[in-house]
Amino acid sequence: VPLLDAALSLSEAPTAHDALDGILRALARTTPVDAVAVLLAAEDGALDVASQLGLTPASRGLRLQPPEHPRLSRALRAPGPIRFSDPREPDPYDGLLAGRAGPVDPIHACLAVPLYRRKKLVGVLTMDALDPRGLDGIRDDDVRIFAALAAAAAPAPAPAGGGRSRPDDRRMLGRSPAMARLDREIQLLAPLPTTVLVHGETGTGKELVARALHARSPRAAGPLVIVNCAALSAQLVESELFGHVKGAYTGATASRAGRFEAARGGTLVLDEVGELPLPAQAQLLRALQEGEIQRVGDDRTHRVEVRVIAVTNRDLWREVEEGRFRADLLHRLWVIPVHTPPLRDRAEDIPLLAAHFAAVFAAQIGGRAVRLHGEAVERLAGHAWPGNVRELDNAVRRAILRRMADAPAGGRLELRPDDFELEGSPRAASPPRRATASAETLADALARVRREAFEQAFAGAGGNAAEAARRLGVSRSFAYKEGLRLGLIEGKR
Ligand SMILES: Nc1ncnc2c1ncn2[C@@H]1O[C@H](COP(=O)(O)OP(=O)(O)OP(=O)(O)O)[C@@H](O)[C@H]1O
Ligand SMILES: [Mg+2]
């Protein structure tokens, strides 16, 4: 009957992933396994966990490199199912079995079978049982049948140059409401031709968002050009972006296309757009508004055939107030802003991310199993992470290296709370604001007065930013921005 169920999910499941899930569930009913998984080969040869039962949530989105996992690379070359018996060979899922607090006993049953569709290798199916004899009951022929069904169910690999398996489209992990919302925004905005402004604190994944917007757009097959505006000198920035003609200035010995032209048919990402000097901002505005650019020293205009994504970790409204950023350009960019949330606002994602970074780094350093102690996870989840996801990644890597130094011999590493050196304070539960005994700092007092003034003005203005601005004697854009920041009004989309 499990076989029939597997066949039915192949023909009846609404999506390829549902079909794989159904096949694995049926397989798990034939024999007492602790984990089963289907790994699908990406174009670059990496294996992505596409469907699984019995692994921890950290395995979702996990990408394994076969050269780092001897069992997987042997399975990929095998003609049929292989059963692994050498306990010295690391199991690819060590540390990832769900419901296992302790280490995985190296002496457990493990088998893998390559998945072929129309003679093409598409992935691997794996089974693990903690009971060393746990897989004795399933015959190789049955494994082959389930493997054939899984291969048939596997989604077709994305065409070269586009789709999810592009190495550029690195996955954004997180299941918090904030991440779900960000994902929906990307889904919604990616197909549009419009300019998008991605803003958020350092290390929150702005570059990943920009890449995802490109990868999921109709321009995915075109070039993705990323320019770091902060890295360009004020003299060269215009020529870099827009190109120049021969003789435009000393040293311009030949004509040269700029990044706008290099990104033709694709996406141009202007990273750290807040660093653009004012003259270049004027040119950029013109490119966005009129859809044309001019090479430096050239009268002729070229049509802009790129989608622009601007990225910043600065508060551009403040930059406008201080005269460093053009208000008209910001208004133009602010039409579609995408905010990447700071990690402290989605602390529920921290365990998942930490486990993911541990698994990735462990694979990079030779597949040594790494596990996070529960108290370590708690400590990480309580930290404020001013450097956000990047800081978390680095903290996990450093902790692993530190543990390895203490335990250089092979075997599983367990990261404990003390292995993490976290700078700064833990995430404050709630700051003792206006506590009677302790005096308020000047900064806190100013922030409070400021908030109260905005709250009053917006309440008096019925939520209208223009009216609130008039009451406060500030510019409308400033009032609007502060209203958004303080949660007094909803952003319009
Ligand atoms: N949601 C996420 N899931 C997995 N990895 C993430 C996520 N967000 C960020 N990262 C990782 O964190 C690191 C920093 O991300 P990224 O470079 O996109 O940040 P950024 O916002 O551009 O930062 P900066 O402003 O400093 O340039 C990268 O290694 C990225 O892969
Ligand atoms: Mg960046």
Coordinates of C-alpha atoms and ligand atoms in Angstrom, one line a residue:
V1 CA 0.0 0.0 0.0
P2 CA 2.8 2.5 0.7
L3 CA 4.0 2.0 -2.9
L4 CA 0.5 2.8 -4.2
D5 CA 0.4 5.9 -2.0
A6 CA 3.7 7.0 -3.5
A7 CA 2.5 6.4 -7.0
L8 CA -0.7 8.4 -6.3
S9 CA 1.2 11.4 -4.9
L10 CA 3.2 11.4 -8.1
S11 CA 0.1 11.7 -10.2
E12 CA -2.2 13.7 -7.9
A13 CA -0.1 16.1 -5.8
P14 CA -0.6 19.7 -6.8
T15 CA 3.1 20.6 -6.9
A16 CA 6.4 18.8 -7.4
H17 CA 7.2 19.4 -3.8
D18 CA 4.0 18.0 -2.5
A19 CA 4.6 14.9 -4.6
L20 CA 8.1 14.5 -3.1
D21 CA 6.7 14.9 0.4
G22 CA 4.1 12.3 -0.3
I23 CA 6.6 9.8 -1.7
L24 CA 8.9 10.3 1.3
R25 CA 6.0 9.8 3.7
A26 CA 5.0 6.6 1.9
L27 CA 8.6 5.4 2.0
A28 CA 8.9 6.1 5.8
R29 CA 5.9 3.8 6.3
T30 CA 7.6 0.8 4.7
T31 CA 10.5 0.7 7.2
P32 CA 11.4 2.2 10.6
V33 CA 13.6 5.1 9.4
D34 CA 14.6 8.2 11.4
A35 CA 15.2 10.5 8.4
V36 CA 14.6 10.4 4.7
A37 CA 15.5 13.1 2.3
V38 CA 15.6 14.0 -1.4
L39 CA 18.5 16.2 -2.4
L40 CA 18.3 17.7 -5.9
A41 CA 21.4 18.7 -7.9
A42 CA 21.8 22.3 -8.8
E43 CA 23.5 23.4 -11.9
D44 CA 26.8 24.0 -10.1
G45 CA 26.7 20.4 -8.7
A46 CA 25.6 21.3 -5.2
L47 CA 22.8 19.3 -3.6
D48 CA 19.8 21.1 -2.2
V49 CA 17.6 19.5 0.4
A50 CA 14.3 19.6 -1.5
S51 CA 12.1 17.5 0.7
Q52 CA 12.7 15.6 4.0
L53 CA 11.2 13.9 7.0
G54 CA 13.0 13.7 10.3
L55 CA 15.6 16.5 9.9
T56 CA 15.6 19.7 12.0
P57 CA 14.2 22.9 10.5
A58 CA 17.8 24.0 10.0
S59 CA 18.0 21.5 7.1
R60 CA 15.5 23.6 5.2
G61 CA 17.3 25.4 2.4
L62 CA 20.5 23.6 3.2
R63 CA 22.9 23.2 0.4
L64 CA 25.5 20.5 0.6
Q65 CA 28.7 20.3 -1.6
P66 CA 29.3 16.6 -2.6
P67 CA 33.1 16.9 -2.4
E68 CA 32.7 17.6 1.3
H69 CA 30.4 14.6 1.9
P70 CA 32.0 11.3 0.9
R71 CA 28.8 9.4 1.2
L72 CA 26.9 11.7 -1.1
S73 CA 29.7 11.8 -3.7
R74 CA 29.8 8.0 -3.7
A75 CA 26.1 7.8 -4.0
L76 CA 26.1 10.1 -7.0
R77 CA 28.6 7.8 -8.8
A78 CA 26.8 4.5 -7.8
P79 CA 24.7 2.5 -10.2
G80 CA 22.0 1.9 -7.6
P81 CA 21.4 1.9 -3.8
I82 CA 24.4 1.8 -1.6
R83 CA 24.4 1.0 2.1
F84 CA 27.1 2.7 4.2
S85 CA 28.8 0.7 6.9
D86 CA 32.1 2.5 7.6
P87 CA 31.3 4.6 10.7
R88 CA 34.3 6.8 10.2
E89 CA 32.7 8.3 7.1
P90 CA 30.7 11.3 8.3
D91 CA 27.0 11.2 7.8
P92 CA 25.8 14.3 5.9
Y93 CA 23.1 14.9 8.4
D94 CA 25.1 14.6 11.5
G95 CA 23.7 17.2 13.9
L96 CA 20.6 17.7 11.8
L97 CA 18.4 14.8 13.0
A98 CA 15.3 16.1 14.6
G99 CA 14.5 15.3 18.2
R100 CA 18.0 14.2 18.9
A101 CA 19.6 16.2 21.7
G102 CA 22.8 14.2 21.8
P103 CA 25.2 13.3 19.0
V104 CA 24.2 10.9 16.3
D105 CA 25.7 7.5 17.0
P106 CA 28.1 7.0 14.2
I107 CA 27.1 3.4 14.0
H108 CA 23.7 3.8 12.5
A109 CA 22.2 2.6 9.2
C110 CA 22.4 4.8 6.2
L111 CA 21.7 4.3 2.6
A112 CA 21.6 6.5 -0.5
V113 CA 20.5 6.0 -4.1
P114 CA 21.1 8.2 -7.1
L115 CA 18.1 9.6 -8.8
Y116 CA 18.0 9.4 -12.6
R117 CA 15.5 10.9 -14.9
R118 CA 15.8 10.1 -18.6
K119 CA 19.4 8.9 -17.9
K120 CA 20.2 12.3 -16.4
L121 CA 21.4 12.4 -12.8
V122 CA 19.0 14.7 -10.9
G123 CA 19.8 14.1 -7.3
V124 CA 20.0 11.6 -4.4
L125 CA 17.6 10.0 -2.0
T126 CA 18.9 9.1 1.4
M127 CA 17.6 7.1 4.4
D128 CA 19.0 7.0 7.9
A129 CA 18.0 4.8 10.8
L130 CA 19.6 5.1 14.2
D131 CA 19.1 1.4 14.8
P132 CA 22.1 -0.1 12.9
R133 CA 19.8 -2.9 11.6
G134 CA 17.0 -0.4 10.9
L135 CA 17.3 -0.6 7.1
D136 CA 17.7 -4.3 6.8
G137 CA 14.0 -4.7 6.2
I138 CA 13.9 -2.7 2.9
R139 CA 15.2 -4.4 -0.2
D140 CA 17.3 -2.7 -2.8
D141 CA 14.6 -3.2 -5.4
D142 CA 12.0 -1.4 -3.3
V143 CA 14.5 1.5 -2.8
R144 CA 14.9 1.6 -6.6
I145 CA 11.1 1.9 -7.1
F146 CA 10.8 4.8 -4.6
A147 CA 13.9 6.4 -6.2
A148 CA 12.3 6.2 -9.7
L149 CA 9.1 7.8 -8.4
A150 CA 11.1 10.6 -6.6
A151 CA 13.1 11.2 -9.8
A152 CA 10.0 11.5 -11.8
A153 CA 8.4 13.8 -9.2
A154 CA 11.5 16.1 -8.9
P155 CA 10.9 19.6 -10.4
A156 CA 12.7 20.1 -13.7
P157 CA 15.9 22.0 -13.0
A158 CA 15.8 25.7 -13.8
P159 CA 17.1 26.6 -17.2
A160 CA 20.6 27.8 -17.4
G161 CA 21.0 31.5 -16.6
G162 CA 17.8 31.8 -14.6
G163 CA 15.7 30.4 -11.9
R164 CA 16.2 29.5 -8.3
S165 CA 19.3 27.3 -8.7
R166 CA 21.4 30.2 -9.9
P167 CA 24.3 30.5 -7.4
D168 CA 23.4 34.2 -7.3
D169 CA 20.0 33.6 -5.9
R170 CA 21.2 32.7 -2.5
R171 CA 18.4 31.8 -0.2
M172 CA 16.9 34.2 2.3
L173 CA 16.2 32.2 5.4
G174 CA 13.7 33.0 8.1
R175 CA 10.1 32.2 8.9
S176 CA 9.2 35.2 11.0
P177 CA 6.3 37.4 9.9
A178 CA 8.9 40.1 9.0
M179 CA 10.7 37.8 6.6
A180 CA 7.4 36.4 5.2
R181 CA 6.4 39.9 4.4
L182 CA 9.8 40.7 2.8
D183 CA 9.4 37.6 0.7
R184 CA 5.9 38.6 -0.4
E185 CA 7.2 42.1 -1.4
I186 CA 10.0 40.6 -3.4
Q187 CA 7.6 38.3 -5.1
L188 CA 5.3 41.2 -5.9
L189 CA 8.0 43.6 -7.1
A190 CA 10.4 41.4 -8.9
P191 CA 8.4 41.1 -12.1
L192 CA 7.8 44.9 -12.3
P193 CA 10.1 47.2 -14.4
T194 CA 10.1 49.9 -11.7
T195 CA 13.0 51.2 -9.7
V196 CA 13.1 49.9 -6.1
L197 CA 14.9 51.3 -3.1
V198 CA 16.2 48.7 -0.7
H199 CA 17.0 50.2 2.7
G200 CA 17.9 48.7 6.1
E201 CA 20.7 48.4 8.6
T202 CA 24.0 46.9 7.8
G203 CA 24.1 43.1 7.4
T204 CA 20.3 42.7 7.1
G205 CA 20.5 41.1 3.6
K206 CA 19.9 44.1 1.3
E207 CA 22.3 42.6 -1.3
L208 CA 20.4 39.3 -1.1
V209 CA 17.1 41.2 -1.7
A210 CA 18.6 43.0 -4.7
R211 CA 19.9 39.7 -6.2
A212 CA 16.5 38.1 -5.5
L213 CA 14.7 40.9 -7.3
H214 CA 16.9 40.4 -10.3
A215 CA 16.8 36.6 -10.2
R216 CA 13.0 36.4 -10.0
S217 CA 12.5 39.1 -12.7
P218 CA 12.0 38.7 -16.4
R219 CA 15.5 40.1 -16.7
A220 CA 17.0 37.2 -14.9
A221 CA 18.8 36.0 -18.0
G222 CA 20.3 39.4 -18.5
P223 CA 23.3 40.8 -16.7
L224 CA 23.3 41.8 -13.0
V225 CA 25.7 44.7 -12.5
I226 CA 26.4 45.8 -8.9
V227 CA 28.2 49.1 -8.4
N228 CA 29.3 50.2 -5.0
C229 CA 28.9 54.0 -5.2
A230 CA 31.0 54.5 -2.1
A231 CA 34.0 52.9 -3.8
L232 CA 34.0 55.4 -6.7
S233 CA 36.0 58.6 -6.6
A234 CA 34.0 61.8 -7.1
Q235 CA 35.9 62.5 -10.3
L236 CA 35.3 59.1 -11.9
V237 CA 31.8 58.3 -10.7
E238 CA 30.0 59.8 -13.7
S239 CA 32.3 58.2 -16.2
E240 CA 31.9 54.8 -14.3
L241 CA 28.1 55.0 -14.4
F242 CA 27.5 56.6 -17.7
G243 CA 30.7 56.1 -19.7
H244 CA 32.8 58.7 -21.5
V245 CA 34.0 59.4 -25.0
K246 CA 37.6 59.7 -26.1
G247 CA 39.1 63.0 -25.0
A248 CA 36.4 63.8 -22.5
Y249 CA 39.1 64.5 -20.0
T250 CA 42.8 64.0 -19.6
G251 CA 43.5 60.3 -19.6
A252 CA 40.4 59.4 -21.5
T253 CA 42.3 57.8 -24.4
A254 CA 39.4 55.8 -25.7
S255 CA 35.6 55.8 -25.5
R256 CA 34.2 53.6 -22.8
A257 CA 30.7 52.4 -21.9
G258 CA 29.5 52.9 -18.4
R259 CA 27.8 50.5 -16.0
F260 CA 24.3 51.6 -17.2
E261 CA 25.2 50.3 -20.7
A262 CA 26.9 47.2 -19.3
A263 CA 23.7 46.3 -17.5
R264 CA 21.6 46.6 -20.7
G265 CA 18.8 44.1 -20.6
G266 CA 19.4 43.3 -17.0
T267 CA 19.6 45.0 -13.6
L268 CA 21.8 47.7 -12.3
V269 CA 22.2 47.7 -8.5
L270 CA 23.5 51.0 -7.1
D271 CA 24.8 49.9 -3.7
E272 CA 25.3 52.6 -1.1
V273 CA 23.5 55.1 -3.3
G274 CA 23.6 57.6 -0.5
E275 CA 27.3 58.1 -1.2
L276 CA 26.8 59.4 -4.7
P277 CA 28.1 62.9 -5.1
L278 CA 25.4 65.5 -5.9
P279 CA 26.3 66.0 -9.6
A280 CA 26.0 62.3 -10.2
Q281 CA 22.7 62.3 -8.4
A282 CA 21.4 64.8 -10.9
Q283 CA 22.4 62.6 -13.7
L284 CA 20.9 59.6 -12.1
L285 CA 17.6 61.4 -11.6
R286 CA 17.6 62.3 -15.3
A287 CA 18.3 58.7 -16.2
L288 CA 15.4 57.5 -14.1
Q289 CA 13.0 60.2 -15.2
E290 CA 13.7 60.6 -18.8
G291 CA 15.1 57.2 -19.4
E292 CA 18.3 58.5 -21.1
I293 CA 21.9 58.9 -20.3
Q294 CA 24.8 60.7 -21.9
R295 CA 28.4 59.5 -21.8
V296 CA 30.7 62.2 -20.3
G297 CA 31.8 64.5 -23.1
D298 CA 29.1 63.3 -25.5
D299 CA 26.1 65.2 -26.8
R300 CA 24.3 62.1 -28.0
T301 CA 21.9 60.3 -25.6
H302 CA 21.4 56.6 -25.1
R303 CA 18.2 55.0 -24.0
V304 CA 18.4 53.4 -20.6
E305 CA 17.5 49.7 -20.9
V306 CA 18.1 48.6 -17.3
R307 CA 16.1 48.2 -14.2
V308 CA 17.7 50.2 -11.4
I309 CA 17.7 48.9 -7.8
A310 CA 19.1 51.4 -5.3
V311 CA 20.4 50.2 -2.0
T312 CA 21.3 52.1 1.2
N313 CA 21.9 51.6 4.9
R314 CA 21.7 55.4 5.5
D315 CA 18.7 57.4 6.5
L316 CA 18.3 59.2 3.2
W317 CA 15.6 61.5 4.6
R318 CA 18.2 62.8 7.1
E319 CA 20.7 63.1 4.3
V320 CA 18.2 65.3 2.5
E321 CA 17.7 67.4 5.5
E322 CA 21.4 67.9 5.8
G323 CA 21.8 68.7 2.1
R324 CA 23.8 65.7 1.0
F325 CA 21.1 64.0 -1.0
R326 CA 18.7 65.5 -3.5
A327 CA 15.1 65.5 -2.3
D328 CA 13.7 65.0 -5.8
L329 CA 15.9 61.9 -6.3
L330 CA 14.8 60.5 -3.0
H331 CA 11.1 61.1 -3.8
R332 CA 11.7 59.3 -7.0
L333 CA 13.4 56.4 -5.3
W334 CA 10.9 56.3 -2.4
V335 CA 8.0 55.3 -4.7
I336 CA 8.8 51.7 -3.9
P337 CA 10.9 51.2 -0.8
V338 CA 11.7 47.8 0.5
H339 CA 12.8 47.6 4.1
T340 CA 15.0 44.8 5.4
P341 CA 14.2 44.2 9.0
P342 CA 16.9 44.2 11.7
L343 CA 17.6 40.8 13.2
R344 CA 16.5 42.0 16.7
D345 CA 13.0 42.5 15.3
R346 CA 12.9 38.9 14.1
A347 CA 14.7 37.1 16.9
E348 CA 12.6 34.0 16.3
D349 CA 14.7 33.5 13.2
I350 CA 18.0 33.4 15.1
P351 CA 18.0 29.7 16.0
L352 CA 17.3 28.7 12.4
L353 CA 20.0 31.1 11.0
A354 CA 22.6 30.1 13.6
A355 CA 22.1 26.4 12.8
H356 CA 22.3 27.1 9.1
F357 CA 25.5 29.1 9.4
A358 CA 27.0 26.4 11.6
A359 CA 26.1 23.7 9.0
V360 CA 27.4 25.7 6.1
F361 CA 30.7 26.5 7.9
A362 CA 31.1 22.9 9.1
A363 CA 30.7 21.7 5.5
Q364 CA 33.4 24.2 4.4
I365 CA 35.9 23.0 7.0
G366 CA 35.5 19.4 6.0
G367 CA 32.2 18.1 7.1
R368 CA 32.9 18.0 10.8
A369 CA 29.6 17.8 12.6
V370 CA 28.6 20.9 14.7
R371 CA 25.8 21.2 17.1
L372 CA 24.6 24.2 19.1
H373 CA 23.9 23.7 22.7
G374 CA 20.4 24.8 23.7
E375 CA 21.8 27.4 26.1
A376 CA 24.0 28.8 23.4
V377 CA 21.0 29.2 21.1
E378 CA 19.2 31.0 23.9
R379 CA 22.1 33.4 24.4
L380 CA 22.2 34.1 20.7
A381 CA 18.5 34.7 20.6
G382 CA 18.8 37.3 23.4
H383 CA 21.6 39.3 21.8
A384 CA 20.9 42.6 20.1
W385 CA 22.9 42.0 16.9
P386 CA 23.8 45.5 15.8
G387 CA 25.6 44.0 12.8
N388 CA 22.6 41.8 12.1
V389 CA 22.8 38.6 10.1
R390 CA 26.4 39.1 9.0
E391 CA 27.4 39.5 12.6
L392 CA 25.6 36.3 13.5
D393 CA 27.3 34.4 10.7
N394 CA 30.7 35.7 11.9
A395 CA 30.0 34.9 15.5
V396 CA 29.1 31.3 14.6
R397 CA 32.2 30.9 12.5
R398 CA 34.5 32.3 15.3
A399 CA 32.8 30.0 17.8
I400 CA 33.4 27.0 15.7
L401 CA 37.1 27.9 15.1
R402 CA 37.5 28.4 18.9
R403 CA 36.0 25.0 19.7
M404 CA 38.1 23.4 17.1
A405 CA 41.2 24.8 18.6
D406 CA 40.2 23.2 21.9
A407 CA 39.2 19.9 20.3
P408 CA 41.4 19.5 17.3
A409 CA 40.7 15.8 16.9
G410 CA 37.8 14.7 14.7
G411 CA 34.4 14.2 16.1
R412 CA 31.4 16.3 16.8
L413 CA 31.8 19.9 18.0
E414 CA 29.3 21.3 20.4
L415 CA 29.0 25.1 20.7
R416 CA 28.3 26.3 24.2
P417 CA 27.2 29.7 25.4
D418 CA 30.8 30.7 26.4
D419 CA 32.1 30.0 22.9
F420 CA 30.4 33.1 21.7
E421 CA 32.0 36.4 22.3
L422 CA 29.2 38.9 21.9
E423 CA 30.0 42.6 21.9
G424 CA 27.5 45.1 23.3
S425 CA 24.5 44.5 25.5
P426 CA 21.9 41.8 25.2
R427 CA 18.6 42.8 23.7
A428 CA 17.0 45.0 26.3
A429 CA 13.7 43.5 27.4
S430 CA 12.3 47.0 27.9
P431 CA 14.4 49.9 28.9
P432 CA 13.4 51.5 32.2
R433 CA 12.0 54.6 30.7
R434 CA 11.2 57.4 33.0
A435 CA 11.9 55.3 36.0
T436 CA 11.3 57.5 39.0
A437 CA 14.6 56.8 40.7
S438 CA 17.0 57.0 37.8
A439 CA 17.4 60.2 35.8
E440 CA 16.6 60.2 32.1
T441 CA 19.6 60.6 29.8
L442 CA 19.5 63.7 27.5
A443 CA 19.1 61.5 24.4
D444 CA 16.2 59.6 25.9
A445 CA 14.5 62.8 27.0
L446 CA 14.9 64.3 23.5
A447 CA 13.6 61.2 21.9
R448 CA 10.6 61.2 24.2
V449 CA 9.8 64.9 23.6
R450 CA 10.2 64.4 19.9
R451 CA 7.9 61.4 19.9
E452 CA 5.3 63.2 22.0
A453 CA 5.3 66.2 19.7
F454 CA 4.8 64.0 16.6
E455 CA 2.1 62.0 18.3
Q456 CA 0.2 65.1 19.2
A457 CA 0.6 66.7 15.8
F458 CA -0.5 63.5 13.9
A459 CA -3.4 63.0 16.3
G460 CA -4.5 66.7 15.8
A461 CA -4.0 66.4 12.0
G462 CA -6.1 63.2 11.8
G463 CA -3.1 61.3 10.5
N464 CA -2.5 63.7 7.6
A465 CA 1.3 64.2 7.2
A466 CA 1.0 67.6 5.4
E467 CA -1.1 69.0 8.2
A468 CA 1.1 67.5 10.9
A469 CA 4.1 69.0 9.2
R470 CA 2.4 72.4 9.2
R471 CA 1.7 72.1 12.9
L472 CA 5.2 71.1 13.7
G473 CA 6.8 73.6 11.4
V474 CA 8.8 71.0 9.5
S475 CA 8.9 69.8 5.9
R476 CA 6.2 67.5 4.8
S477 CA 8.7 64.8 3.7
F478 CA 10.3 64.9 7.1
A479 CA 7.0 64.6 8.9
Y480 CA 5.9 61.8 6.7
K481 CA 9.2 59.9 7.3
E482 CA 9.0 60.4 11.1
G483 CA 5.4 59.4 11.1
L484 CA 6.3 56.2 9.4
R485 CA 9.3 55.6 11.7
L486 CA 7.3 56.2 14.8
G487 CA 4.4 54.0 13.5
L488 CA 1.9 56.9 13.6
I489 CA 0.9 56.4 9.9
E490 CA 1.0 53.5 7.5
G491 CA 3.3 53.5 4.5
K492 CA 1.3 53.7 1.2
R493 CA 2.1 51.1 -1.3
Ligands
LIG1 N1 17.7 36.2 5.6 C1 18.9 35.7 5.4 N2 19.2 34.4 5.3 C2 20.4 33.9 5.1 N3 21.5 34.7 5.0 C3 21.4 36.0 5.1 C4 20.1 36.6 5.3 N4 20.2 38.0 5.4 C5 21.5 38.2 5.3 N5 22.2 37.1 5.1 C6 23.7 36.9 5.0 O1 24.3 37.9 5.8 C7 25.4 38.5 5.1 C8 25.1 40.0 4.9 O2 24.1 40.2 4.0 P1 24.1 41.4 2.9 O3 25.5 41.5 2.3 O4 23.0 41.2 1.9 O5 23.8 42.6 3.8 P2 23.6 44.1 3.5 O6 22.3 44.5 4.0 O7 23.9 44.4 2.1 O8 24.7 44.8 4.4 P3 25.6 46.2 4.2 O9 24.7 47.3 4.4 O10 26.6 46.1 5.3 O11 26.2 46.1 2.9 C9 25.5 37.8 3.8 O12 26.5 36.8 4.0 C10 24.2 37.2 3.6 O13 24.3 36.0 2.8
MG2 MG 25.5 45.4 1.1

